[in-house]
PDB file of C-alpha atoms in Angstrom:
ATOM      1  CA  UNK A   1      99.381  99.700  99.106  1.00 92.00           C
ATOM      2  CA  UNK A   2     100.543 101.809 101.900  1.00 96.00           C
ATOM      3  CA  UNK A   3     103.508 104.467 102.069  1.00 97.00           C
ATOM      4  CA  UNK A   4     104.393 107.748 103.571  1.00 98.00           C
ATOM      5  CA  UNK A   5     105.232 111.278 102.343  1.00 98.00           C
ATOM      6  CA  UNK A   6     107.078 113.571 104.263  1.00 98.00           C
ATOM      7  CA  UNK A   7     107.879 117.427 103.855  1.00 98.00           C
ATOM      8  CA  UNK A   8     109.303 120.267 105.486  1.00 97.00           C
ATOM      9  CA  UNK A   9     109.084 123.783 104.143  1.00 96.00           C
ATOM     10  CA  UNK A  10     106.682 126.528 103.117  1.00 95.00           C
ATOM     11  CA  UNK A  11     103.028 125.571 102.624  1.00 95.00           C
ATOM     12  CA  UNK A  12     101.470 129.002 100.893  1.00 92.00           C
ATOM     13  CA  UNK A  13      97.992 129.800 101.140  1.00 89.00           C
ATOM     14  CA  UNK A  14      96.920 129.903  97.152  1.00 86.00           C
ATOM     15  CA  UNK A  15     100.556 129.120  96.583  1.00 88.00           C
ATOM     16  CA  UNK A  16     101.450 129.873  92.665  1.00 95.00           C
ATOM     17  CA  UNK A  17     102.738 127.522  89.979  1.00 96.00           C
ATOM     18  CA  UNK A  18     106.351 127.876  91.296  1.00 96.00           C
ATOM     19  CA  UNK A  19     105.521 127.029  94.368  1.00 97.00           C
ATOM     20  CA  UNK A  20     103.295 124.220  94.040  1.00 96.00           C
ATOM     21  CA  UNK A  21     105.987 122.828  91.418  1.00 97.00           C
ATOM     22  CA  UNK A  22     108.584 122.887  93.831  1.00 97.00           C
ATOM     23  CA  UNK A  23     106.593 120.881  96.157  1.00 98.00           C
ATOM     24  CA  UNK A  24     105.724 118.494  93.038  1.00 97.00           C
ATOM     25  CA  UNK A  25     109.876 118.432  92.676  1.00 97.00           C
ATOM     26  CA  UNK A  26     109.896 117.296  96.376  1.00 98.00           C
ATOM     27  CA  UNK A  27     107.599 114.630  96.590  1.00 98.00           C
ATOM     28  CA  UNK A  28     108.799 113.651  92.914  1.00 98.00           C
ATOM     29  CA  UNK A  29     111.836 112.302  94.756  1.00 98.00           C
ATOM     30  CA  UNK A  30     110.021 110.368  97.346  1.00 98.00           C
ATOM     31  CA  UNK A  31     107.602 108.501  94.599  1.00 98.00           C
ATOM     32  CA  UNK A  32     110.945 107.933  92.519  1.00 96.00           C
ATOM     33  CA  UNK A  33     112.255 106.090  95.217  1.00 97.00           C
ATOM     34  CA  UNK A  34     108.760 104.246  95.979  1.00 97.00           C
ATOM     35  CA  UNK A  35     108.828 103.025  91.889  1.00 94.00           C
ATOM     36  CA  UNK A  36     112.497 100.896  92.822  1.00 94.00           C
ATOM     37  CA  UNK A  37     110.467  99.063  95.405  1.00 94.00           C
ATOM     38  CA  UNK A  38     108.160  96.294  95.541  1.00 92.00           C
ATOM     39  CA  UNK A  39     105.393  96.173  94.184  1.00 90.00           C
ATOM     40  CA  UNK A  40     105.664  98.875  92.295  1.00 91.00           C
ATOM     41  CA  UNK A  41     109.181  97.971  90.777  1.00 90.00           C
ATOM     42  CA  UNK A  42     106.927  94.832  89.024  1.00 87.00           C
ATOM     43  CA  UNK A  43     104.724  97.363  87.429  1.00 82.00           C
ATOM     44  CA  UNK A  44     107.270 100.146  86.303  1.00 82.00           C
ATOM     45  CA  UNK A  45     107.949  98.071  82.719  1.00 79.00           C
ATOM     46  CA  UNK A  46     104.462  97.285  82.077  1.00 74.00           C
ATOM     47  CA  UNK A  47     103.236 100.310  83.093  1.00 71.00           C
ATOM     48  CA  UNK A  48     105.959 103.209  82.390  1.00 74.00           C
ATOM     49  CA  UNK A  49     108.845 102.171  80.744  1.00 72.00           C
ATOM     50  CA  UNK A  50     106.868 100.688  77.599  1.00 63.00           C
ATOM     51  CA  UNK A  51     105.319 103.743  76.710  1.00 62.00           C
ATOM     52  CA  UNK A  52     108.321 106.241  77.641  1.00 69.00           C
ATOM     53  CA  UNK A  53     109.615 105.755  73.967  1.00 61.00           C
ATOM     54  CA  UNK A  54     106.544 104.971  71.924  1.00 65.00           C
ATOM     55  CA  UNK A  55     102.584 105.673  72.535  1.00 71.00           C
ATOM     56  CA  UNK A  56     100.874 103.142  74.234  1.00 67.00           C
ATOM     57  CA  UNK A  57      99.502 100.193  71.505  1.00 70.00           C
ATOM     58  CA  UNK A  58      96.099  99.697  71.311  1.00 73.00           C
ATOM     59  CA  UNK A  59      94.822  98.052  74.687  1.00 69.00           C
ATOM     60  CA  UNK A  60      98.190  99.087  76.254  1.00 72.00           C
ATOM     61  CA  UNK A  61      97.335 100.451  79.858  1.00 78.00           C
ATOM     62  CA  UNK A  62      99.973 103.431  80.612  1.00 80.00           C
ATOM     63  CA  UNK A  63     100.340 105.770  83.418  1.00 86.00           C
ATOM     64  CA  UNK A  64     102.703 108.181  80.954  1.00 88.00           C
ATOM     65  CA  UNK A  65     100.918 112.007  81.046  1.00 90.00           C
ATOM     66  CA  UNK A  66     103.265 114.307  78.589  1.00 89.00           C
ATOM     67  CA  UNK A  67     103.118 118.184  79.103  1.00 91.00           C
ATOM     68  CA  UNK A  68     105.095 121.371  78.273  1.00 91.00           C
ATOM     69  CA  UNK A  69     108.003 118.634  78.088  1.00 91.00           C
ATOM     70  CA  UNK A  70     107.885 117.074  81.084  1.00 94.00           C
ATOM     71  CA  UNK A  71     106.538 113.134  81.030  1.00 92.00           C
ATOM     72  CA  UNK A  72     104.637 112.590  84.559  1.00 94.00           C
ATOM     73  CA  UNK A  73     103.625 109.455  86.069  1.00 94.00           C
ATOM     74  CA  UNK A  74     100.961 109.721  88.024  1.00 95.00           C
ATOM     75  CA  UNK A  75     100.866 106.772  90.557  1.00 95.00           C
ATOM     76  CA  UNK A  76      96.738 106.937  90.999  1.00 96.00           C
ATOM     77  CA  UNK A  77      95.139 106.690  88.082  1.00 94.00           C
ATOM     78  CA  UNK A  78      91.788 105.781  86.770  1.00 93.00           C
ATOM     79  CA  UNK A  79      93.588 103.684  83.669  1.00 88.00           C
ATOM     80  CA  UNK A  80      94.249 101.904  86.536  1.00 89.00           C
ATOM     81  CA  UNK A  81      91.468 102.235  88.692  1.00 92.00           C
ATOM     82  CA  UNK A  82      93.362 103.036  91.605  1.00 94.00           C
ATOM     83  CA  UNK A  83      92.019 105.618  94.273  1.00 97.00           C
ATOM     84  CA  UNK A  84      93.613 107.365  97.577  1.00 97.00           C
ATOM     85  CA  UNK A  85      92.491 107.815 100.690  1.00 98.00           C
ATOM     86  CA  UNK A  86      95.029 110.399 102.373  1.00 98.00           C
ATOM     87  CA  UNK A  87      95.790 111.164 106.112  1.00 98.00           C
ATOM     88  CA  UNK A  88      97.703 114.299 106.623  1.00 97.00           C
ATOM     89  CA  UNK A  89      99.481 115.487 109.755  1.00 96.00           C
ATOM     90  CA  UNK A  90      99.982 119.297 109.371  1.00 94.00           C
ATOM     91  CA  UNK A  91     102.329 120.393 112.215  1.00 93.00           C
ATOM     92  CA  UNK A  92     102.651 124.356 112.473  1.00 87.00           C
ATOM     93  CA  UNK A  93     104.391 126.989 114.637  1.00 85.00           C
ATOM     94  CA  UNK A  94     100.613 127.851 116.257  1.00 78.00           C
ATOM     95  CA  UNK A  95      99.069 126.749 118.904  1.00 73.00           C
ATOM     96  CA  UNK A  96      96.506 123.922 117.068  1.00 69.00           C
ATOM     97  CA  UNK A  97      93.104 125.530 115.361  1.00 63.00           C
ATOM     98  CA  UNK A  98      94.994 128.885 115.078  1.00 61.00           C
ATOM     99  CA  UNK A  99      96.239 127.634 111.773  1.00 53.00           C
ATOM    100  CA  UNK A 100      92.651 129.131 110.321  1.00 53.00           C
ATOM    101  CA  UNK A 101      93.924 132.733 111.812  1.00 57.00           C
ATOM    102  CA  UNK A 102      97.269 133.063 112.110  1.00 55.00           C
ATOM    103  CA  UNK A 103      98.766 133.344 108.007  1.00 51.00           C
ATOM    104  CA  UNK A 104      96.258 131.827 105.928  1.00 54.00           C
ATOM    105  CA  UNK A 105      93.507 129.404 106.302  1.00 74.00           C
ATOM    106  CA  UNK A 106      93.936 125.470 106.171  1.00 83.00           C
ATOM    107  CA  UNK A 107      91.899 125.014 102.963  1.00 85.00           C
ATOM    108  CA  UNK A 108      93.846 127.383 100.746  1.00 89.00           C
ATOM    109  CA  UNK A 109      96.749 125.605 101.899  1.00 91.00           C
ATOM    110  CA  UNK A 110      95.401 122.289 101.476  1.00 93.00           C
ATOM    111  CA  UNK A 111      94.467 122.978  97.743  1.00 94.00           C
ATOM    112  CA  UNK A 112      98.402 123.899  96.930  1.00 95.00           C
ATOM    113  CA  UNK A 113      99.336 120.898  99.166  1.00 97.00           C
ATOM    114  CA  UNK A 114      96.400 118.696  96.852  1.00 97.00           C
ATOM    115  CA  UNK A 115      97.464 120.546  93.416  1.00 96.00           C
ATOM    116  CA  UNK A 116     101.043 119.800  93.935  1.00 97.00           C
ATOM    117  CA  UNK A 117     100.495 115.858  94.424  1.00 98.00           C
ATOM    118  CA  UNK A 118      98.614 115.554  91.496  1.00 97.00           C
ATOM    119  CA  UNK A 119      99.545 115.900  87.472  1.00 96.00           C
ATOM    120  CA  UNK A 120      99.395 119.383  86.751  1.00 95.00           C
ATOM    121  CA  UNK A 121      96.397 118.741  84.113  1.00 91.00           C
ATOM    122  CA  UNK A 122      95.308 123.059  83.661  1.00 91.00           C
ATOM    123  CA  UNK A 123      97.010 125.049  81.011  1.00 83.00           C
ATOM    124  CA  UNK A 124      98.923 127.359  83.769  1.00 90.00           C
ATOM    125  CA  UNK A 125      99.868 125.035  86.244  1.00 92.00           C
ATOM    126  CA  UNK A 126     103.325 124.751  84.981  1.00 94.00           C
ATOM    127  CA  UNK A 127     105.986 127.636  85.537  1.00 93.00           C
ATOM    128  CA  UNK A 128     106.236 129.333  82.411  1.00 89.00           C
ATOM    129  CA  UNK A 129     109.745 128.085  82.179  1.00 89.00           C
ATOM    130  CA  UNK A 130     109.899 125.351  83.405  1.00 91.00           C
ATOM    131  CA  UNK A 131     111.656 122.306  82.112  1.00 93.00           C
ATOM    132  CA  UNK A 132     112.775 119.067  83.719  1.00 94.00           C
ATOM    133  CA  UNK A 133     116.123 118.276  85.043  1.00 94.00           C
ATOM    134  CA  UNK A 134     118.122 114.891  84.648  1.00 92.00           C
ATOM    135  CA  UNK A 135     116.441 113.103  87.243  1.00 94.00           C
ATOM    136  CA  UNK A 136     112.855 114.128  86.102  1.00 94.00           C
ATOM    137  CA  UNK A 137     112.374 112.004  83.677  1.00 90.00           C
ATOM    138  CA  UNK A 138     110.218 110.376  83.934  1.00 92.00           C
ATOM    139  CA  UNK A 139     108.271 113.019  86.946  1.00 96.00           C
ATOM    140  CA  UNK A 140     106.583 111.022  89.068  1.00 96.00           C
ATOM    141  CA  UNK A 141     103.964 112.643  90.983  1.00 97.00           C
ATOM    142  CA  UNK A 142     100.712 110.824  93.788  1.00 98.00           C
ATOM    143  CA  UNK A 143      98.065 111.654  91.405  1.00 98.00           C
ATOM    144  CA  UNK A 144      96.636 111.815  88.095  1.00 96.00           C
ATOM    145  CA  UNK A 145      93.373 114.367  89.297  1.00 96.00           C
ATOM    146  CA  UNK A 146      92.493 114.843  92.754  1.00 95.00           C
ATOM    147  CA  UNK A 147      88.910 113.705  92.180  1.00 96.00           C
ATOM    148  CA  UNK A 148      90.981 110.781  92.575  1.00 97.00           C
ATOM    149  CA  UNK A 149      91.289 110.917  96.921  1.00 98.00           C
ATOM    150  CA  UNK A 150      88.450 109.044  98.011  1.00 98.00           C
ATOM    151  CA  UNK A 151      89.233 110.161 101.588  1.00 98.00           C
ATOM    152  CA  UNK A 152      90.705 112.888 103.232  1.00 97.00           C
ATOM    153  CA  UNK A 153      91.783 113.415 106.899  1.00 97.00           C
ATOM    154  CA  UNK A 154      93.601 116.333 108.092  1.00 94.00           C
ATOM    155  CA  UNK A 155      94.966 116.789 111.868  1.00 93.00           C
ATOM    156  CA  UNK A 156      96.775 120.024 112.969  1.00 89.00           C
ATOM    157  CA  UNK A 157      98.810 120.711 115.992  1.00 90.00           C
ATOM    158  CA  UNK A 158     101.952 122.648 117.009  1.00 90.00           C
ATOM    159  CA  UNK A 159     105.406 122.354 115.467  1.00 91.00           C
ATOM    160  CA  UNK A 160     107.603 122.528 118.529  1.00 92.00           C
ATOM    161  CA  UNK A 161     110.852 123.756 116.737  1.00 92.00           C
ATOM    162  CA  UNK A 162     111.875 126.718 115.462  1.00 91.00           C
ATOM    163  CA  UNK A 163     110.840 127.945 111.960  1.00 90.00           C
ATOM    164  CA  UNK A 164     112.124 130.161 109.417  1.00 91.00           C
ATOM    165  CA  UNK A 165     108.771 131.513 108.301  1.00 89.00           C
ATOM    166  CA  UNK A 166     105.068 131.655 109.666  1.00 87.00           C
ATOM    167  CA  UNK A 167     104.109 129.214 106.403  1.00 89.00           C
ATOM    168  CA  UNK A 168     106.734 126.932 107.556  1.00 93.00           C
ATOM    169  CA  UNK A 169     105.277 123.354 107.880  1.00 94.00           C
ATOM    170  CA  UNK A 170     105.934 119.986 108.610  1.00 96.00           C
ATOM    171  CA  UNK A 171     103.859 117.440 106.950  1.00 97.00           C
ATOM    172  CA  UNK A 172     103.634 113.946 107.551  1.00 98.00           C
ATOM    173  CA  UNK A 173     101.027 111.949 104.139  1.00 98.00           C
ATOM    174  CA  UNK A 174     100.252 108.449 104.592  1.00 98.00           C
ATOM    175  CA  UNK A 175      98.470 106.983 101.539  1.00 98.00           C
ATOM    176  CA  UNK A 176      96.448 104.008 101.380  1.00 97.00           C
ATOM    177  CA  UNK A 177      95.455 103.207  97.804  1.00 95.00           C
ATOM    178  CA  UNK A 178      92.499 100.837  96.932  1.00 93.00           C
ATOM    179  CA  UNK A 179      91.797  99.008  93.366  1.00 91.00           C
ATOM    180  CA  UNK A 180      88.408  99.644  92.080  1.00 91.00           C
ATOM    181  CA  UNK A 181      88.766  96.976  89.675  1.00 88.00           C
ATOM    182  CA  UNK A 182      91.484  94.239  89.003  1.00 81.00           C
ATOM    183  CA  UNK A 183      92.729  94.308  85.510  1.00 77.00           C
ATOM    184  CA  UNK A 184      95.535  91.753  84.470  1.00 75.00           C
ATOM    185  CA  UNK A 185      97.894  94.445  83.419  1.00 71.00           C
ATOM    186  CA  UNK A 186      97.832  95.718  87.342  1.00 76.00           C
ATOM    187  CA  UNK A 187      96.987  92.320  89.723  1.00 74.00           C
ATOM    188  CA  UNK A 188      98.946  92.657  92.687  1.00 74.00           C
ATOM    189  CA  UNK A 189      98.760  96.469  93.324  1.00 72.00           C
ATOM    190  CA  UNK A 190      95.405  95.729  94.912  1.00 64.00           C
TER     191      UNK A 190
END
C-alpha cells in the first residue's frame, strides 16, 4: 500500500510531548481519512471496530492500543506484520544542508517527526492532560513502534515561501508498506 502525508508547521528540534502530540493530532486526520478508503475500509471491522467495545477474543488480531484514555490505531503493526519504508521531503527556509546549522539539526527533528507518527508507547509521551476530542476516537496514528520503518530516506532543500518561524517546515511522507507475512485476517493489504 502506498499513500502520502503532508504537513506544514513547526518541526522542533527535541520537540516535547505537546508538540509531538499536536503533530500526532495532524496526521491523525490524514490516516482517518485513509481508514474510509479502500483497502483499508475492508479491514477497519475486522481489525478496529471489533475490538473498540470488547478485548480482542482469543486468536482475534487487533490493531486497538489503549492509553491514558485515548484508543490508538496504529496502521503498522507487527500483529499484522506490516512494515514501512518512508521517504520524506523536508522543505525549509535555508538554503539546502544548512538545515544541520541554522536552528537545530535534522536528526533531532527527525526523532519528533518519527515519535509523533508512531503510538506513543513511553510513560511521558502523552501531555499530562491530555484527553481526546470527538473525532479521536478511535486516534489513528502511522505506527505502532518505529523499529517498525524498514527504510528511511530523507531529502532537504529550500522552502521558497515565506515562514512564520525558523522551525517552520513543509513536509511531504510517502509510505510504502510491505507484509512480512500473509495472515487470513489481513490478505489484501499486502
Amino acid at each position: 500500500m502506498e499513500f502520502t502525508l503532508h504537513y506544514r508547521g513547526e518541526l522542533r528540534s527535541n520537540g516535547r510531548p505537546e508538540h509531538k502530540h499536536e503533530l500526532r493530532r495532524h496526521f491523525h486526520r490524514q490516516l482517518k481519512d485513509l481508514w474510509n478508503h479502500l483497502p483499508l475500509s475492508v479491514f477497519y471491522p475486522k481489525l478496529v471496530a471489533a475490538t473498540l467495545v470488547d478485548e480482542p477474543k482469543e486468536g482475534q488480531v487487533s490493531l486497538v492500543r489503549k492509553k491514558q484514555g485515548y484508543t490508538f490505531v496504529p496502521l503498522v503493526s507487527e500483529s499484522v506484520a506490516l512494515v514501512a519504508e518512508l521517504t520524506v521531503l523536508l522543505l525549509w527556509p535555508a538554503a539546502p544542508g544548512a538545515i544541520v546549522s541554522s536552528g537545530g539539526d535534522i536528526d533531532n527533528r527527525l526523532k519528533t517527526l518519527l515519535d509523533s507518527l508512531k503510538y506513543p508507547s513511553e510513560a511521558n509521551a502523552l501531555p499530562p492532560e491530555s484527553s481526546p476530542s470527538s473525532d479521536e476516537s478511535p486516534f489513528f496514528c502511522l505506527l505502532e513502534d518505529d523499529s517498525l520503518i524498514t527504510k528511511l530516506s530523507v531529502e532537504t532543500d529550500r522552502l521558497l515561501e515565506p515562514v512564520n518561524s525558523k522551525a517552520e517546515v513543509e513536509l511531504t511522507i510517502r509510505v510504502h508498506t510491505r507484509q512480512l507475512k500473509v495472515m487470513y485476517a489481513t490478505i489484501g493489504l499486502a
